[in-house]
Short mmCIF file of C-alpha atoms and ligand atoms in Angstrom, two decimals:
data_model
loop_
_atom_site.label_atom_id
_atom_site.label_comp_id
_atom_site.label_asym_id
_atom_site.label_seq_id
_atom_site.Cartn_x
_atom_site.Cartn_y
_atom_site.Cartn_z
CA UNK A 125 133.88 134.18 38.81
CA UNK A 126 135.50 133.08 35.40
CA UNK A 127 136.88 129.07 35.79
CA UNK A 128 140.17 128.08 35.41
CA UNK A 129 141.05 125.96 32.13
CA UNK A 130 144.51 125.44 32.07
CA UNK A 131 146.32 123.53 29.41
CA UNK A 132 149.30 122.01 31.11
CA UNK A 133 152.02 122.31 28.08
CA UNK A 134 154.79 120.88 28.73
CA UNK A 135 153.46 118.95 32.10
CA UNK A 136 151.43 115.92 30.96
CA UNK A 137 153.85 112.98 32.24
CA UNK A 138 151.66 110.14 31.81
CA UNK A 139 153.37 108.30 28.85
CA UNK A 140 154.05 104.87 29.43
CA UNK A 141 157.69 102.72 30.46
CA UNK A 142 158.75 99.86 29.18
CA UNK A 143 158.27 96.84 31.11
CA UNK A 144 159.33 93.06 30.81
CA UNK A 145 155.94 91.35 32.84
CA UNK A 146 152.89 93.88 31.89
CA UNK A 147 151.87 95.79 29.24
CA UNK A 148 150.60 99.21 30.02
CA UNK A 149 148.80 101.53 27.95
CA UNK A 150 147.79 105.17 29.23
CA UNK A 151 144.24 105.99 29.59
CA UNK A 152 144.77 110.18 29.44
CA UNK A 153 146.84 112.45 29.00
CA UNK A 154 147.14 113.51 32.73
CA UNK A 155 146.80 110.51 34.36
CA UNK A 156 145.54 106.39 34.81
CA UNK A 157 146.57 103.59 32.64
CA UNK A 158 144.70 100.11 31.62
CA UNK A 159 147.72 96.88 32.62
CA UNK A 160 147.37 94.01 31.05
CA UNK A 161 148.98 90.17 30.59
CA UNK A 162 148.84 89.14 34.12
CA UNK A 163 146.85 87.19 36.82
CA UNK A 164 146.66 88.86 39.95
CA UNK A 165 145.79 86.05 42.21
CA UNK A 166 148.68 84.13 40.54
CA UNK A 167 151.57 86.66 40.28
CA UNK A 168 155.10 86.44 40.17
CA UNK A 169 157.92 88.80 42.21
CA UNK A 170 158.49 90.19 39.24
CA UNK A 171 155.14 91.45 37.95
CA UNK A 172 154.16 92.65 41.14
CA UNK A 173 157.04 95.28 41.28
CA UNK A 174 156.47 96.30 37.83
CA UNK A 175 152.67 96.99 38.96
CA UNK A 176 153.94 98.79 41.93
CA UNK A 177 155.96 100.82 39.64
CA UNK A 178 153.32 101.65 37.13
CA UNK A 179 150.98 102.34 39.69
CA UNK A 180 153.43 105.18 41.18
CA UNK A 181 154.10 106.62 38.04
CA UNK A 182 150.26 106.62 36.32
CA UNK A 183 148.63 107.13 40.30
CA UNK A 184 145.60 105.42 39.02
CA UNK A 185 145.76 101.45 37.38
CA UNK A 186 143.13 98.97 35.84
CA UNK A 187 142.93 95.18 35.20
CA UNK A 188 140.50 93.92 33.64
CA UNK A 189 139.04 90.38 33.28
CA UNK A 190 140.42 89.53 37.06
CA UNK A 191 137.50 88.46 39.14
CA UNK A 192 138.96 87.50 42.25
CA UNK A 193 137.34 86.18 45.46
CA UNK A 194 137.72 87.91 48.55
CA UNK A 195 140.51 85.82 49.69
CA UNK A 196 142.53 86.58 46.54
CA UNK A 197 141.73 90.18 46.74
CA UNK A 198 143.32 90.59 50.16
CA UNK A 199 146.28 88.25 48.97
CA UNK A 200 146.75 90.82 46.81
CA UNK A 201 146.46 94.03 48.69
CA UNK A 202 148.89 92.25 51.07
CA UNK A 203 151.91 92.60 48.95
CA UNK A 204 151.81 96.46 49.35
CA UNK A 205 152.31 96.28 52.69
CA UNK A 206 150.05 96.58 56.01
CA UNK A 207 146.60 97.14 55.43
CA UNK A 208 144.50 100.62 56.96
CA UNK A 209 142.45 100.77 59.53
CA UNK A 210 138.88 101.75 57.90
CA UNK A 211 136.37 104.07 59.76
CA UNK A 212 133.94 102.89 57.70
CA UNK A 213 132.77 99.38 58.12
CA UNK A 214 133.99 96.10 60.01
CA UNK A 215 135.02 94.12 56.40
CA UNK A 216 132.76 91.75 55.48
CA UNK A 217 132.82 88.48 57.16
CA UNK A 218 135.70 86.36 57.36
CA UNK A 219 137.49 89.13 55.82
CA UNK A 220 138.31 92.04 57.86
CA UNK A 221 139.99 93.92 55.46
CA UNK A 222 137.56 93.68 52.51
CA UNK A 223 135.63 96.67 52.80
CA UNK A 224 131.91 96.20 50.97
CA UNK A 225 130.97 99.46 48.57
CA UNK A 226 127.36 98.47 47.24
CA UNK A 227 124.42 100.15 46.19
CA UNK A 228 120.94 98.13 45.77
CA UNK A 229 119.42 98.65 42.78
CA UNK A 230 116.21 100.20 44.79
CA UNK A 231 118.03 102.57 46.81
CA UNK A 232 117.89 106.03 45.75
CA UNK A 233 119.83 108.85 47.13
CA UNK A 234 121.29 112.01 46.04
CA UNK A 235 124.60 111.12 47.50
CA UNK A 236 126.40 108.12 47.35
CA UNK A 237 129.75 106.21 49.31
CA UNK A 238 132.32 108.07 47.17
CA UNK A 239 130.30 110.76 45.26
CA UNK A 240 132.27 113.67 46.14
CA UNK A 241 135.85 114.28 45.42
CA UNK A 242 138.00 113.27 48.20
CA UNK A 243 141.13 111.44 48.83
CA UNK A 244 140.57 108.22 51.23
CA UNK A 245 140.59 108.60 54.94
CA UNK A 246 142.39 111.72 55.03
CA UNK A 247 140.73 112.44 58.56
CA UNK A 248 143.51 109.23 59.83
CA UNK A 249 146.86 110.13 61.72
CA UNK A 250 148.54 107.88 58.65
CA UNK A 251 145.71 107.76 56.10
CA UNK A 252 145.55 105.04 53.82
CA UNK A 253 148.57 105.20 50.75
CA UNK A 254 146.86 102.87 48.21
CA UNK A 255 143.28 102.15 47.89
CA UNK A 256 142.65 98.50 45.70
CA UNK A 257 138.72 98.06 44.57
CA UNK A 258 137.45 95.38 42.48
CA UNK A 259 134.17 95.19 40.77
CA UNK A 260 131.31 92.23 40.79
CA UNK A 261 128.55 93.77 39.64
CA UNK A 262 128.33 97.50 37.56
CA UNK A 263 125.49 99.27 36.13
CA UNK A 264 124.97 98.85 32.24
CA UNK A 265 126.09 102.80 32.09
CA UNK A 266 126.97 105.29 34.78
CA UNK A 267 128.65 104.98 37.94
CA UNK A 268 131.96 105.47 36.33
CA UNK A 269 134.48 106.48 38.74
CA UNK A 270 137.07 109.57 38.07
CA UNK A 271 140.22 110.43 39.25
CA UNK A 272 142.01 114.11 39.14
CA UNK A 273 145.87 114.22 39.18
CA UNK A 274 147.17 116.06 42.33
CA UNK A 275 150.77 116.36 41.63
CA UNK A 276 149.63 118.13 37.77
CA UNK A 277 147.89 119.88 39.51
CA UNK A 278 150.53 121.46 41.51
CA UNK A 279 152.66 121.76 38.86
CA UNK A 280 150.40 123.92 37.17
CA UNK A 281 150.18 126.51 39.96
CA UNK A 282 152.41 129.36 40.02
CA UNK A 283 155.88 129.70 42.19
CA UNK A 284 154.48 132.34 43.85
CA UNK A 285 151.57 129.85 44.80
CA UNK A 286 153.15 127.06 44.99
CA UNK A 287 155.62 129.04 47.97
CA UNK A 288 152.52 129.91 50.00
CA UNK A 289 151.18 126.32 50.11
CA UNK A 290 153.99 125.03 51.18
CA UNK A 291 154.50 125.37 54.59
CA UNK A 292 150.37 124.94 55.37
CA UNK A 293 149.02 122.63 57.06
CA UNK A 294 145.29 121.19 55.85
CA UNK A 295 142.73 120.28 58.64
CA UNK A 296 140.87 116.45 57.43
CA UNK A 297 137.84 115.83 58.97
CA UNK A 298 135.00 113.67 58.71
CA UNK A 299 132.29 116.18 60.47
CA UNK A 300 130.92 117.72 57.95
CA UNK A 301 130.65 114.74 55.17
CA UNK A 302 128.80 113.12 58.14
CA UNK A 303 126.51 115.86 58.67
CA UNK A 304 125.63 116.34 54.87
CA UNK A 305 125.39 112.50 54.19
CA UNK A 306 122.81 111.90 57.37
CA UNK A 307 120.71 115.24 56.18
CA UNK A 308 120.38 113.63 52.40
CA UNK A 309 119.53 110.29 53.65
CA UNK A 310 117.89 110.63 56.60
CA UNK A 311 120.05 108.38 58.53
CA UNK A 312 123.67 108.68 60.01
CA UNK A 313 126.74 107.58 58.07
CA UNK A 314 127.51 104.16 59.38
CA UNK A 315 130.92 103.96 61.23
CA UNK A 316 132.65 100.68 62.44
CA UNK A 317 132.17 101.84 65.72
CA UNK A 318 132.03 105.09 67.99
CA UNK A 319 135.64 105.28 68.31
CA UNK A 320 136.28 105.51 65.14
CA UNK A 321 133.55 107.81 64.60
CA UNK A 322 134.69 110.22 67.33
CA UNK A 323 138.52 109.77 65.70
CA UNK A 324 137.54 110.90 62.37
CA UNK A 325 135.04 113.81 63.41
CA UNK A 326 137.95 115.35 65.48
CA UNK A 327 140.41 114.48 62.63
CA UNK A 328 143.75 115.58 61.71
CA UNK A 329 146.09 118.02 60.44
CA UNK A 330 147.97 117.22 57.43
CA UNK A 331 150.83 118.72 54.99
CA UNK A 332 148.98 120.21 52.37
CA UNK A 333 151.59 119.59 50.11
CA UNK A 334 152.94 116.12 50.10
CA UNK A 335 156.58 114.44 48.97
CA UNK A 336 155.52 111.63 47.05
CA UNK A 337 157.60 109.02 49.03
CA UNK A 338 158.95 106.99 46.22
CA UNK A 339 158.65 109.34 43.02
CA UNK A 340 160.20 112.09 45.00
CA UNK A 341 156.92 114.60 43.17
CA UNK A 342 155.26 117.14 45.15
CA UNK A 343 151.18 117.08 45.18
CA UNK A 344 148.25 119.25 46.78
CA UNK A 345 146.60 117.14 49.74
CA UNK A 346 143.19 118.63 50.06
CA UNK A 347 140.07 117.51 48.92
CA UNK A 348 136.17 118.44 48.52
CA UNK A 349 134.59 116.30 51.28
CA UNK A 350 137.00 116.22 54.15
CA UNK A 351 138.65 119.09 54.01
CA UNK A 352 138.06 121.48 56.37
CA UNK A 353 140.05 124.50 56.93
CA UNK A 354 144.07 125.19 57.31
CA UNK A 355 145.58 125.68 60.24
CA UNK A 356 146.37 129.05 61.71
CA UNK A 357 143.64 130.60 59.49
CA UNK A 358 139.66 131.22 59.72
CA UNK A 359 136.86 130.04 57.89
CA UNK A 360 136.74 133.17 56.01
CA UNK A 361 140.68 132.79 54.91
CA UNK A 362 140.83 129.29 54.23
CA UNK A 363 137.52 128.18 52.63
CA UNK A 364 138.23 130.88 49.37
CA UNK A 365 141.88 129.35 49.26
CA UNK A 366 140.09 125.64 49.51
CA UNK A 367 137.55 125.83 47.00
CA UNK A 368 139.74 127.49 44.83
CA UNK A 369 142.32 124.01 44.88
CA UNK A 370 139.72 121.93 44.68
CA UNK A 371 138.27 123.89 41.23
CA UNK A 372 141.85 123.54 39.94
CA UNK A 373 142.82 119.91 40.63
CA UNK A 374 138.90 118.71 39.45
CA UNK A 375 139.24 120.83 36.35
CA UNK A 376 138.79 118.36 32.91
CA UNK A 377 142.04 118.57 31.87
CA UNK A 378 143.51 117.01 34.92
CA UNK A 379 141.63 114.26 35.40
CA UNK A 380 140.71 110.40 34.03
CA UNK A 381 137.49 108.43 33.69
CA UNK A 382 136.69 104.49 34.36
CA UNK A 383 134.10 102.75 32.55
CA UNK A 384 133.76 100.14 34.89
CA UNK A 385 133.32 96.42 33.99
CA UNK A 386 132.39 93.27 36.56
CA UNK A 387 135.88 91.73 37.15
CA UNK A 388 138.04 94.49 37.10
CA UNK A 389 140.77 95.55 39.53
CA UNK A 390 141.46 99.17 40.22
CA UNK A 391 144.41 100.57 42.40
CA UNK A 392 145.24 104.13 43.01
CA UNK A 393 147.42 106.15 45.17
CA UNK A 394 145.96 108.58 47.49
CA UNK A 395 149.07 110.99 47.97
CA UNK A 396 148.47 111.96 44.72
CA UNK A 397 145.29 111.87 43.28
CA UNK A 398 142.01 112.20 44.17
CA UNK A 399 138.22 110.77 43.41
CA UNK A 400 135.04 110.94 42.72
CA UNK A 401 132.44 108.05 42.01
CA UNK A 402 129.49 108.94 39.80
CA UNK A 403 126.14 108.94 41.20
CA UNK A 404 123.94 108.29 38.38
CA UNK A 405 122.61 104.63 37.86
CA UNK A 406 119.65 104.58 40.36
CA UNK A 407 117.79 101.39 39.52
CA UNK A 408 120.74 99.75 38.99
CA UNK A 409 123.17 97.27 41.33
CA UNK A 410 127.05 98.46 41.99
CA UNK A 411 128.67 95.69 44.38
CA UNK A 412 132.58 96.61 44.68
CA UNK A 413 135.40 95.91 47.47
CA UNK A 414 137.96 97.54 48.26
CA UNK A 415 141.06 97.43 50.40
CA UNK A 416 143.19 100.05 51.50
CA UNK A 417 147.14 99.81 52.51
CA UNK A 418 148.71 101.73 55.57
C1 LIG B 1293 135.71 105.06 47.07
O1 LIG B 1293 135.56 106.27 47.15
O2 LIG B 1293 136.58 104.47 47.70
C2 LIG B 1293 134.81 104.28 46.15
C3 LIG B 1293 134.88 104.76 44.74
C4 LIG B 1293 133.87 104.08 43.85
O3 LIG B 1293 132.91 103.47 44.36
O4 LIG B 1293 134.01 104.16 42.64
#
């Protein structure tokens, strides 16, 4: 099958705004930008909304040099709003809402938390909108993380496309991940508990194309990991129509790339991108948090 490799002329809308708190310098073309001049555990009305702005506009944000305790972390997260349930994992302690995403140096796996491209949760009745992770400890190379630009990607597809999508209706569930994850590693995929195990197995139906809620911009809600098939259609109508989505919102062109470094903070917004973590540091530590909004 030849690959798509589109060059989006005309569509790249990553350039930055002027603001009055941050500065904010684009990181790609397509997407994700580096913000700079500010403390986040000591941040004022002002520079928060210019955050939330820039966030919304580049879908993927970085801050380096932060390194915030748990406690500041959630502080944080907290001024976006309520946070998400997670199917995942019970916080860590003291701090329900602090998810832990680490990876011991002696553990070796061919898949990883995060290592194919998905959007968060998107097996939830309201999956998370925001997704915050911090860094502690990175690798001295690899385990960058990358993040493809759903709404580009949409752009980019035809009218004729972009008409059938539409009115369809994506089917998230966690089922599948689970299945692959336990047959790599020989274990099942730890869940906070059975209900929320059952929950995201059985998983939900979701627009597959999504109204930004405060940009107003259409993007493609389907991923690689959770998502399953489209209602109203079988396995042998929807899975050519999903792989092909997932080829053309992954594609190079569309996406950005994080060099991680300990302290950093990382936000993005999950109704319109998607990512990917990089699996490639065995023998290596990665301790990150995250947090994710309702
Ligand atoms: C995640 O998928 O939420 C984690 C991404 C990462 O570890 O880089």
């Amino acid at each position: 099958m030849r690959e798509i490799r589109l060059s989006p002329s005309g569509a790249f809308d990553n350039s930055a705004r002027h603001h009055r708190f941050i500065d904010v310098r684009p990181i790609a073309a397509a997407m994700g930008a580096e913000a700079s001049g500010v403390n986040l555990a000591d941040l004022s009305d002002g520079a928060f909304g210019e955050i939330r702005q820039a966030l919304c506009r580049h879908k993927m944000l970085f801050i380096r040099s932060q390194h915030l305790t748990h406690a500041e972390h959630e502080r944080f997260a907290a001024r976006f709003g309520d946070f998400a349930p997670d199917a995942y994992t019970q916080g860590v302690a003291g701090h329900r809402n602090v998810q832990p995403v680490i990876k011991e140096a002696d553990h070796r796996s061919k898949a990883m938390f995060g290592s194919g491209w998905h959007t968060d949760s998107p097996f939830l009745p309201s999956p998370p909108s925001i997704t915050i992770l911090r860094s502690v400890e990175v690798p001295p190379y690899g385990g960058d993380t990358v993040w493809a630009d759903c709404a580009l990607a949409m752009r980019m597809l035809s009218p004729a496309m972009q008409n059938m999508l539409r009115p369809l209706k994506v089917l998230m569930s966690a089922r599948s991940n689970a299945f692959t994850q336990e047959k790599i590693a020989g274990k099942p995929l730890a869940f906070a508990d059975t209900e929320s195990r059952d929950a995201a197995f059985t998983g939900t139906a979701h627009p597959l194309v999504r109204v930004h809620p405060e940009t107003g911009e259409e993007a493609l809600y389907i991923d690689e990991v959770y998502a399953s098939g489209i209602d109203g259609m079988t396995e042998a109508e929807s899975r050519p129509l999903l792989d092909f989505l997932v080829r053309h919102i992954t594609q190079h062109g569309f996406t950005c790339r994080l060099r991680w470094e300990a302290g950093m903070v990382v936000m993005w917004d999950n109704r319109s991108c998607l990512h990917i973590a990089a699996n490639d540091f065995d023998g290596f530590r990665r301790e990150m948090y995250r947090t994710t909004l309702a």
